[in-house]
XYZ file of C-alpha atoms in Angstrom:
566
model
C 17.312 12.193 26.920
C 17.654 8.481 27.650
C 16.165 5.921 25.176
C 14.572 3.929 28.036
C 12.504 4.951 30.987
C 11.804 2.630 33.916
C 8.268 3.198 35.151
C 8.499 0.773 38.122
C 6.660 3.115 40.434
C 4.614 1.771 43.435
C 0.924 1.546 42.798
C -1.216 3.328 45.375
C -2.788 0.891 47.815
C -6.459 0.310 47.431
C -6.705 1.594 43.807
C -7.824 -1.769 42.404
C -9.819 -4.534 43.896
C -9.282 -8.272 43.154
C -6.187 -7.695 40.995
C -2.618 -8.882 41.428
C 0.184 -6.407 42.003
C 1.679 -6.908 38.528
C -1.648 -6.470 36.820
C -2.283 -3.343 38.829
C 1.201 -1.971 37.941
C 0.730 -2.580 34.245
C -2.686 -0.918 34.314
C -1.281 2.012 36.247
C 1.582 2.431 33.820
C -0.965 2.640 31.020
C -2.868 5.443 32.677
C -5.732 3.378 33.933
C -5.874 4.581 37.504
C -9.502 4.021 38.493
C -10.865 0.721 39.745
C -13.989 0.733 37.584
C -11.960 1.747 34.503
C -9.578 -1.137 35.206
C -12.309 -3.780 35.361
C -13.919 -2.498 32.138
C -10.476 -2.658 30.430
C -9.839 -6.203 31.602
C -13.344 -7.394 30.684
C -14.365 -5.634 27.459
C -18.001 -6.540 26.499
C -19.395 -6.531 22.949
C -22.842 -5.737 24.216
C -21.878 -3.152 26.890
C -18.885 -1.405 25.488
C -19.764 -0.813 21.804
C -21.854 2.234 20.768
C -25.120 2.703 18.835
C -24.193 3.055 15.100
C -27.028 5.592 14.721
C -24.912 8.045 16.783
C -22.695 8.390 13.677
C -23.551 11.535 11.730
C -24.783 10.689 8.255
C -25.440 7.008 8.922
C -29.291 7.367 8.640
C -28.966 8.959 5.240
C -26.436 6.379 4.112
C -28.631 3.490 5.287
C -31.721 4.863 3.535
C -29.856 5.222 0.235
C -28.270 1.747 0.420
C -31.548 0.074 1.282
C -33.147 1.718 -1.733
C -30.298 0.416 -3.919
C -30.823 -3.080 -2.595
C -34.655 -2.925 -2.983
C -34.503 -1.564 -6.526
C -31.443 -3.617 -7.535
C -29.454 -0.505 -8.496
C -25.799 -0.781 -9.377
C -23.277 -0.136 -6.527
C -19.526 0.148 -6.491
C -17.612 -0.502 -3.286
C -14.396 1.490 -3.547
C -11.870 0.678 -0.859
C -8.273 1.505 0.002
C -5.612 -1.091 -0.902
C -4.184 -1.719 2.581
C -4.848 -3.852 5.673
C -7.716 -1.642 6.655
C -9.431 -0.962 3.340
C -9.298 -4.503 2.041
C -10.854 -6.170 5.189
C -13.359 -3.343 5.196
C -14.320 -4.126 1.592
C -14.799 -7.775 2.608
C -17.226 -6.715 5.439
C -19.556 -4.910 3.050
C -19.147 -7.531 0.324
C -20.146 -10.316 2.751
C -23.132 -8.368 3.952
C -24.390 -7.762 0.433
C -24.021 -11.429 -0.430
C -25.722 -12.462 2.755
C -28.889 -10.412 1.995
C -28.956 -11.634 -1.634
C -27.934 -8.340 -3.239
C -25.728 -9.124 -6.280
C -25.646 -5.928 -8.355
C -22.444 -4.601 -6.940
C -18.702 -4.745 -7.657
C -15.605 -4.172 -5.496
C -12.989 -1.804 -6.855
C -9.564 -1.410 -5.329
C -7.192 1.173 -6.850
C -3.619 0.305 -7.886
C -1.200 1.594 -5.263
C 1.424 2.962 -7.744
C -0.729 3.894 -10.771
C -3.787 5.354 -9.052
C -2.588 6.159 -5.556
C -4.631 6.692 -2.435
C -8.335 7.575 -2.532
C -10.752 8.213 -5.376
C -9.363 9.220 -8.742
C -11.131 10.925 -11.625
C -10.355 8.277 -14.165
C -11.994 5.550 -12.060
C -14.992 7.681 -11.288
C -15.501 8.341 -15.033
C -15.358 4.587 -15.597
C -18.113 4.101 -12.973
C -20.243 6.728 -14.750
C -19.802 4.900 -18.091
C -20.907 1.694 -16.424
C -24.201 3.439 -15.230
C -23.317 3.169 -11.515
C -26.009 4.441 -9.156
C -24.227 4.376 -5.795
C -20.486 4.661 -4.955
C -19.506 3.638 -1.390
C -15.964 4.452 -0.288
C -14.192 2.544 2.517
C -11.168 3.918 4.410
C -10.915 6.871 1.961
C -12.886 9.558 0.288
C -12.968 12.336 2.836
C -10.330 14.343 1.037
C -11.720 13.717 -2.521
C -13.728 16.947 -3.036
C -13.081 17.194 -6.872
C -13.633 13.481 -7.551
C -16.982 13.517 -5.721
C -17.979 16.551 -7.866
C -17.266 14.484 -10.981
C -19.386 11.642 -9.595
C -22.261 14.032 -8.808
C -22.205 15.434 -12.331
C -22.395 11.858 -13.632
C -25.476 11.009 -11.576
C -23.755 8.851 -8.962
C -24.693 9.181 -5.258
C -21.508 8.972 -3.216
C -21.465 7.594 0.305
C -18.151 8.142 2.086
C -17.216 5.947 4.982
C -13.798 6.981 6.314
C -11.887 7.606 9.490
C -9.188 10.050 8.375
C -9.200 13.663 9.554
C -11.268 15.846 7.136
C -9.566 18.707 5.367
C -11.042 22.234 5.433
C -12.900 21.375 2.177
C -15.472 18.670 2.745
C -16.707 16.682 -0.332
C -20.337 17.290 -1.349
C -21.210 13.652 -0.931
C -24.713 12.214 -0.592
C -23.736 11.069 2.891
C -20.547 11.009 4.986
C -20.013 8.555 7.786
C -16.816 9.511 9.629
C -16.589 9.849 13.427
C -13.990 12.621 13.060
C -16.175 14.934 10.954
C -17.507 18.132 12.540
C -20.831 17.738 14.310
C -20.549 13.939 14.714
C -21.554 13.005 18.258
C -20.273 9.482 18.153
C -18.480 8.960 21.551
C -15.445 7.090 20.170
C -13.477 8.891 17.400
C -10.632 6.431 16.813
C -12.314 3.695 14.750
C -10.414 2.283 11.764
C -12.001 2.310 8.301
C -13.209 -1.312 8.499
C -14.836 -0.615 11.896
C -16.715 2.427 10.453
C -18.214 0.291 7.602
C -19.001 -2.429 10.237
C -21.028 0.118 12.154
C -22.799 0.945 8.830
C -23.651 -2.784 8.427
C -24.975 -2.875 11.962
C -27.261 0.023 11.096
C -28.286 -1.639 7.733
C -29.276 -4.831 9.568
C -31.244 -2.872 12.218
C -33.254 -0.967 9.630
C -33.397 -3.451 6.718
C -35.645 -6.238 8.076
C -33.511 -8.858 6.494
C -33.846 -12.581 7.200
C -30.533 -12.848 8.999
C -29.835 -14.821 12.139
C -29.529 -12.576 15.124
C -25.788 -11.796 15.737
C -24.650 -13.039 12.319
C -22.693 -9.820 11.756
C -20.273 -10.797 14.588
C -18.695 -13.233 12.078
C -17.513 -10.168 10.283
C -15.402 -9.148 13.245
C -12.471 -11.281 11.990
C -12.024 -8.621 9.240
C -12.549 -5.763 11.694
C -10.000 -7.267 14.036
C -7.409 -7.574 11.284
C -7.871 -3.962 10.315
C -7.999 -2.575 13.856
C -4.726 -4.282 14.863
C -3.005 -3.628 11.444
C -3.987 0.051 11.058
C -2.232 1.139 14.255
C -5.321 2.803 15.822
C -5.268 2.980 19.623
C -6.412 -0.332 21.144
C -8.576 1.299 23.760
C -12.312 1.884 24.145
C -14.415 0.325 21.346
C -11.234 -0.603 19.440
C -10.215 -2.839 22.331
C -13.581 -4.606 21.956
C -13.121 -5.042 18.233
C -9.542 -6.279 18.611
C -10.373 -8.726 21.433
C -13.499 -10.115 19.804
C -11.913 -9.991 16.377
C -9.225 -12.330 17.555
C -11.874 -14.690 19.019
C -13.598 -14.866 15.709
C -10.292 -15.224 13.779
C -9.405 -18.257 15.827
C -12.662 -19.880 14.614
C -13.039 -18.184 11.276
C -14.309 -20.567 8.580
C -12.792 -18.481 5.706
C -10.922 -21.064 3.631
C -8.424 -18.503 2.270
C -7.455 -17.426 5.734
C -7.129 -21.028 6.908
C -4.882 -21.937 3.928
C -2.740 -18.861 4.464
C -2.168 -19.700 8.158
C -1.230 -23.306 7.304
C 1.259 -22.181 4.711
C 2.883 -19.786 7.166
C 2.841 -22.485 9.939
C 0.691 -20.262 12.169
C -1.752 -21.843 14.571
C -5.273 -20.535 13.998
C -6.388 -21.763 17.395
C -3.720 -19.748 19.187
C -3.734 -16.727 16.834
C -2.454 -13.472 18.434
C -2.196 -9.848 17.521
C 1.409 -10.480 16.653
C 0.325 -13.049 14.046
C -1.871 -10.396 12.471
C 1.090 -7.902 12.468
C 3.741 -10.295 11.220
C 1.864 -12.928 9.188
C -1.547 -11.830 7.916
C -0.897 -8.080 7.525
C 2.301 -8.356 5.422
C 0.660 -10.794 3.072
C -2.373 -8.600 2.560
C -0.097 -5.609 1.989
C 2.175 -7.683 -0.338
C -0.613 -7.799 -2.919
C -0.741 -4.044 -3.425
C 2.995 -3.515 -2.918
C 3.933 -6.016 -5.614
C 0.986 -5.410 -8.033
C -2.703 -6.301 -7.600
C -4.546 -5.598 -4.315
C -7.449 -7.654 -5.573
C -5.449 -10.781 -4.878
C -5.716 -10.121 -1.135
C -9.400 -9.293 -1.402
C -10.048 -12.509 -3.280
C -8.261 -14.543 -0.609
C -10.287 -13.114 2.231
C -13.664 -13.067 0.516
C -13.786 -16.395 -1.365
C -15.765 -19.379 -0.040
C -14.399 -21.690 -2.736
C -11.907 -24.189 -1.309
C -9.920 -24.699 -4.461
C -9.714 -20.980 -5.213
C -8.756 -20.302 -1.564
C -5.725 -22.591 -1.758
C -4.615 -20.973 -5.019
C -4.961 -17.457 -3.577
C -3.126 -18.385 -0.436
C -0.215 -19.899 -2.338
C -0.072 -16.880 -4.567
C -0.031 -14.368 -1.693
C 2.612 -16.391 0.173
C 4.689 -16.490 -3.040
C 4.459 -12.751 -3.753
C 5.190 -12.019 -0.045
C 8.411 -14.046 -0.404
C 9.105 -12.269 -3.687
C 8.540 -8.922 -1.901
C 11.144 -9.905 0.741
C 13.556 -10.730 -2.055
C 13.045 -7.453 -3.893
C 13.377 -5.450 -0.618
C 16.625 -7.392 0.223
C 17.937 -6.554 -3.253
C 17.053 -2.886 -2.807
C 18.671 -2.708 0.610
C 21.805 -4.408 -0.745
C 21.944 -1.870 -3.641
C 21.406 1.017 -1.260
C 24.174 -0.119 1.155
C 26.519 -0.571 -1.702
C 25.848 2.997 -2.922
C 26.295 4.370 0.634
C 29.580 2.480 0.967
C 30.811 3.941 -2.288
C 29.992 7.470 -1.098
C 32.215 7.138 1.983
C 31.118 9.418 4.756
C 27.394 9.652 5.315
C 25.861 12.919 6.309
C 23.281 13.388 9.147
C 20.440 12.310 6.844
C 20.556 9.299 4.465
C 19.057 10.051 1.049
C 19.119 7.209 -1.538
C 17.044 6.356 -4.630
C 16.592 4.674 -7.954
C 13.885 5.451 -10.626
C 13.277 1.676 -10.971
C 12.530 1.143 -7.301
C 8.933 0.449 -6.282
C 7.675 3.379 -4.089
C 5.434 0.880 -2.223
C 8.502 -0.969 -0.804
C 10.619 2.073 0.162
C 9.432 2.183 3.777
C 10.880 -1.307 4.344
C 14.172 -0.164 2.820
C 14.282 2.929 5.078
C 13.647 0.803 8.143
C 16.709 -1.253 7.331
C 18.934 1.784 6.610
C 17.827 3.685 9.680
C 18.463 0.725 11.907
C 21.853 -0.021 10.374
C 23.198 3.574 10.452
C 21.198 5.122 13.320
C 20.200 8.025 11.063
C 16.971 9.329 9.509
C 16.629 7.799 6.053
C 14.798 8.904 2.872
C 14.434 6.600 -0.112
C 12.780 7.424 -3.404
C 11.615 5.630 -6.575
C 9.263 5.845 -9.493
C 8.716 2.419 -11.088
C 6.591 3.670 -13.992
C 4.777 6.306 -11.946
C 4.729 9.882 -13.308
C 5.720 11.127 -9.861
C 8.846 10.592 -7.812
C 7.604 9.183 -4.511
C 9.451 8.227 -1.379
C 9.278 7.107 2.219
C 11.227 8.102 5.272
C 12.005 6.675 8.689
C 13.402 8.366 11.783
C 16.371 7.309 13.850
C 14.055 7.354 16.892
C 15.033 10.930 17.731
C 14.289 13.277 14.816
C 10.739 14.330 14.137
C 10.455 13.726 10.377
C 7.425 16.003 9.808
C 9.300 18.888 11.491
C 12.409 18.076 9.442
C 10.448 18.117 6.129
C 8.724 21.354 7.235
C 12.227 23.013 7.226
C 13.093 21.906 3.658
C 13.274 24.908 1.290
C 10.517 25.360 -1.333
C 10.785 23.687 -4.716
C 12.224 20.371 -3.397
C 9.266 18.476 -2.002
C 5.897 18.744 -3.712
C 4.086 16.793 -0.961
C 4.929 15.299 2.410
C 3.210 13.961 5.537
C 3.196 11.188 8.170
C 4.075 10.913 11.820
C 7.092 11.751 13.980
C 8.988 8.558 13.153
C 7.636 7.511 9.719
C 6.334 9.356 6.666
C 6.215 9.749 2.902
C 6.918 12.422 0.356
C 6.797 13.354 -3.342
C 9.598 15.303 -4.957
C 9.789 17.550 -8.003
C 11.959 16.578 -10.965
C 14.379 19.347 -10.120
C 14.019 18.890 -6.363
C 15.153 15.261 -6.259
C 18.708 16.313 -7.211
C 18.804 18.804 -4.284
C 17.002 16.575 -1.780
C 20.060 15.411 0.217
C 21.516 18.883 0.452
C 18.154 20.367 1.398
C 17.551 17.832 4.185
C 21.025 18.241 5.536
C 20.497 21.986 5.689
C 17.085 21.410 7.312
C 18.728 19.032 9.844
C 21.164 21.805 10.999
C 18.182 24.086 11.522
C 16.382 21.715 13.916
C 15.654 22.999 17.487
C 14.918 21.028 20.629
C 11.218 20.890 19.789
C 12.022 18.956 16.665
C 13.584 16.171 18.632
C 11.060 13.559 19.745
C 12.927 10.710 21.387
C 11.202 7.369 20.892
C 11.217 6.198 24.522
C 10.735 2.580 25.421
C 8.937 2.405 28.797
C 10.097 -0.430 31.049
C 7.196 -1.654 33.149
C 9.154 -3.426 35.831
C 12.470 -5.038 36.755
C 12.260 -8.813 37.065
C 14.445 -11.853 37.783
C 14.406 -15.072 35.802
C 12.624 -16.715 38.791
C 9.634 -14.443 37.984
C 9.237 -16.052 34.527
C 6.282 -18.362 35.108
C 3.038 -19.312 33.369
C 1.226 -17.542 36.190
C 2.964 -14.252 35.260
C 2.129 -14.871 31.561
C -1.538 -15.355 32.439
C -1.585 -12.036 34.341
C -0.002 -10.231 31.369
C -2.460 -11.843 28.898
C -5.330 -10.226 30.775
C -4.373 -6.889 29.271
C -4.048 -8.163 25.672
C -4.427 -7.528 22.792
C -1.493 -5.121 22.751
C -0.707 -2.384 20.272
C -0.919 1.366 19.946
C -2.275 2.902 23.143
C -1.746 -0.317 25.025
C 1.891 -1.305 24.530
C 3.153 -4.772 25.269
C 4.749 -5.033 28.737
C 8.533 -4.525 28.713
C 10.719 -5.898 31.497
C 14.330 -5.288 32.545
C 16.630 -8.156 33.639
C 19.572 -6.440 35.195
C 23.221 -7.820 35.255
C 22.326 -11.260 33.881
C 24.757 -13.635 32.128
C 23.797 -15.772 29.162
C 25.016 -19.390 29.331
C 24.562 -19.695 25.555
C 24.849 -17.128 22.682
C 23.996 -18.418 19.175
C 22.067 -17.835 16.042
C 19.329 -19.731 14.229
C 17.485 -19.709 10.915
C 18.516 -20.764 7.445
C 20.840 -17.756 7.182
C 21.811 -17.809 10.839
C 20.560 -14.183 11.117
C 18.340 -14.553 14.250
C 19.747 -14.357 17.812
C 19.116 -16.831 20.620
C 20.364 -16.519 24.210
C 19.873 -18.964 27.039
C 19.808 -18.021 30.679
C 19.322 -20.057 33.914
C 17.044 -19.250 36.824
C 17.966 -20.156 40.420
C 16.710 -23.737 39.973
C 18.922 -24.258 36.892
C 15.947 -24.212 34.530
C 16.561 -22.737 31.051
C 15.006 -19.492 29.973
C 15.269 -18.830 26.193
C 15.415 -15.326 24.786
C 15.241 -14.665 21.006
C 15.025 -11.862 18.485
C 14.851 -11.871 14.736
C 17.232 -10.235 12.216
C 19.883 -9.573 14.866
C 23.140 -11.302 15.674
C 25.462 -11.090 18.741
C 27.298 -8.052 17.210
C 24.112 -6.113 16.438
C 24.245 -4.273 19.810
C 26.495 -1.625 21.274
C 28.756 -4.340 22.692
C 29.074 -7.820 21.144
C 27.131 -10.359 23.258
C 29.310 -13.100 24.671
C 28.602 -16.108 26.903
C 29.223 -15.317 30.617
C 29.317 -11.522 30.136
C 26.992 -9.424 32.193
C 24.306 -7.568 30.242
C 21.091 -5.690 30.902
C 18.370 -7.477 29.009
C 15.158 -5.656 27.953
C 12.406 -8.070 26.802
C 8.795 -9.009 26.379
C 7.346 -12.266 27.822
C 5.688 -14.406 25.184
C 4.238 -17.861 24.544
C 5.621 -19.700 21.445
C 3.366 -22.405 19.980
C 5.903 -23.194 17.143
C 7.205 -26.408 18.687
C 5.704 -29.640 19.965
C 4.284 -27.923 23.103
C 3.867 -24.275 24.119
C 7.030 -22.640 25.391
C 7.417 -19.651 27.663
C 10.220 -17.477 26.460
C 11.522 -13.888 26.230
C 11.466 -11.696 23.060
C 14.487 -9.427 23.183
C 13.739 -5.722 22.745
C 17.303 -4.486 23.366
C 20.499 -5.324 25.206
C 22.566 -2.729 27.096
């Protein structure tokens, strides 16, 4: 099967009214084939296209219990996940409690390596000792049956807000708010964790009779927007509203920590995009838990103290740079080990007990890209369990591959077709490479899930105009379920091939349109010899690229972001 698929099919006449051909084609390629559906997609409305929070099963009971806790000043713990969904979600509820003058609460975020994902018994026992009355989870909890039982025995009422698929064994919590739970009639099931808790806040405001300015809660959409874009939920339906309005609020957000962080990373708040969330804000939030303390990211986003905001921003920026250095060192070590081994089998397996499990996915990305093979990396870093990450080569379905591994090697595994995680037994880690190699030979056609890149249309450089960019922008924000448009430029010749950056590890090509105007095309962490054939000036290539606006220089620049070169 080819890696690319051109979907440049003619759009049926009369399908859309008042839309350009390119906008119609992009909508059609994304499965939006009805006129009314198209206009809703292009004009998402907060008032018209979000749903009543009280349609969520369990929300009435959750609201009643939280309002009682506020009224009687009972002690509440907000327990959130440590990632770019859980931490912004924790800020949403934190800010609401502060706004209504409720102070008897604490935020708790588990340590990624030491405590792992979700509730843990040790933390719950700590909450019991501290005489906690209510425990509210964000972006976790739906799988924590035993931990909720411990909380119940200790007299804590647990309210679970989550968006993950429930297991067959549902926790006996006081209330569960999760659109994916059985019997929930909420019309949109794909909310992220921060969006679920935002719906809870909407319901609390509706029932609580607080002295809050009407619409104040919309300021919390900056956090919901970060989480929605970062957590890879489909950017359709209500998520599209949250992503679009989240970006609007982010561009005006008064949060001093966020403003400091954007300045440090030389990112324009005024022109913030979903890519800035994905490549600037998200990695710095994640760096906190990957390197040590997730509370650092929470403090940055929740503080209103200008001095503390600057300190938190500088710290997060520093540990993100440190994270890059540690990952680079791990990749260098992994590549050295692979070189020493000589021939590499069909699956890369590499590890070191001192490696941080939280950074292994980034190592796997690099190895899979360099060797075009599925890669598995493992570490421990003080954890009692050997944990790892894996990334596909864009062809092999990793979950299917791990399903075929013999018993006694993996103690846990999961993920998606192209990325996942696993835990290995003490004995199994020594057999992992052999077991995966054997499993690889047992794959059948159903285990191959080629990661196709859909090309929306073939263009010429004369088509690259601000008018085209404006048309493309109508469909933003882009992400899962609404991929960024990809274009093919066939048989084109670069007039310049070069590199840029301190380490000269980023690629820049220059092309000319028919008027002799320059069209720049760039990509990061690739050089002219990173492709099937080395890129040279004057040689014909097939360029696959996105169209983007860069605000890095003195004035906005229209340029191409290279996806691949054939």
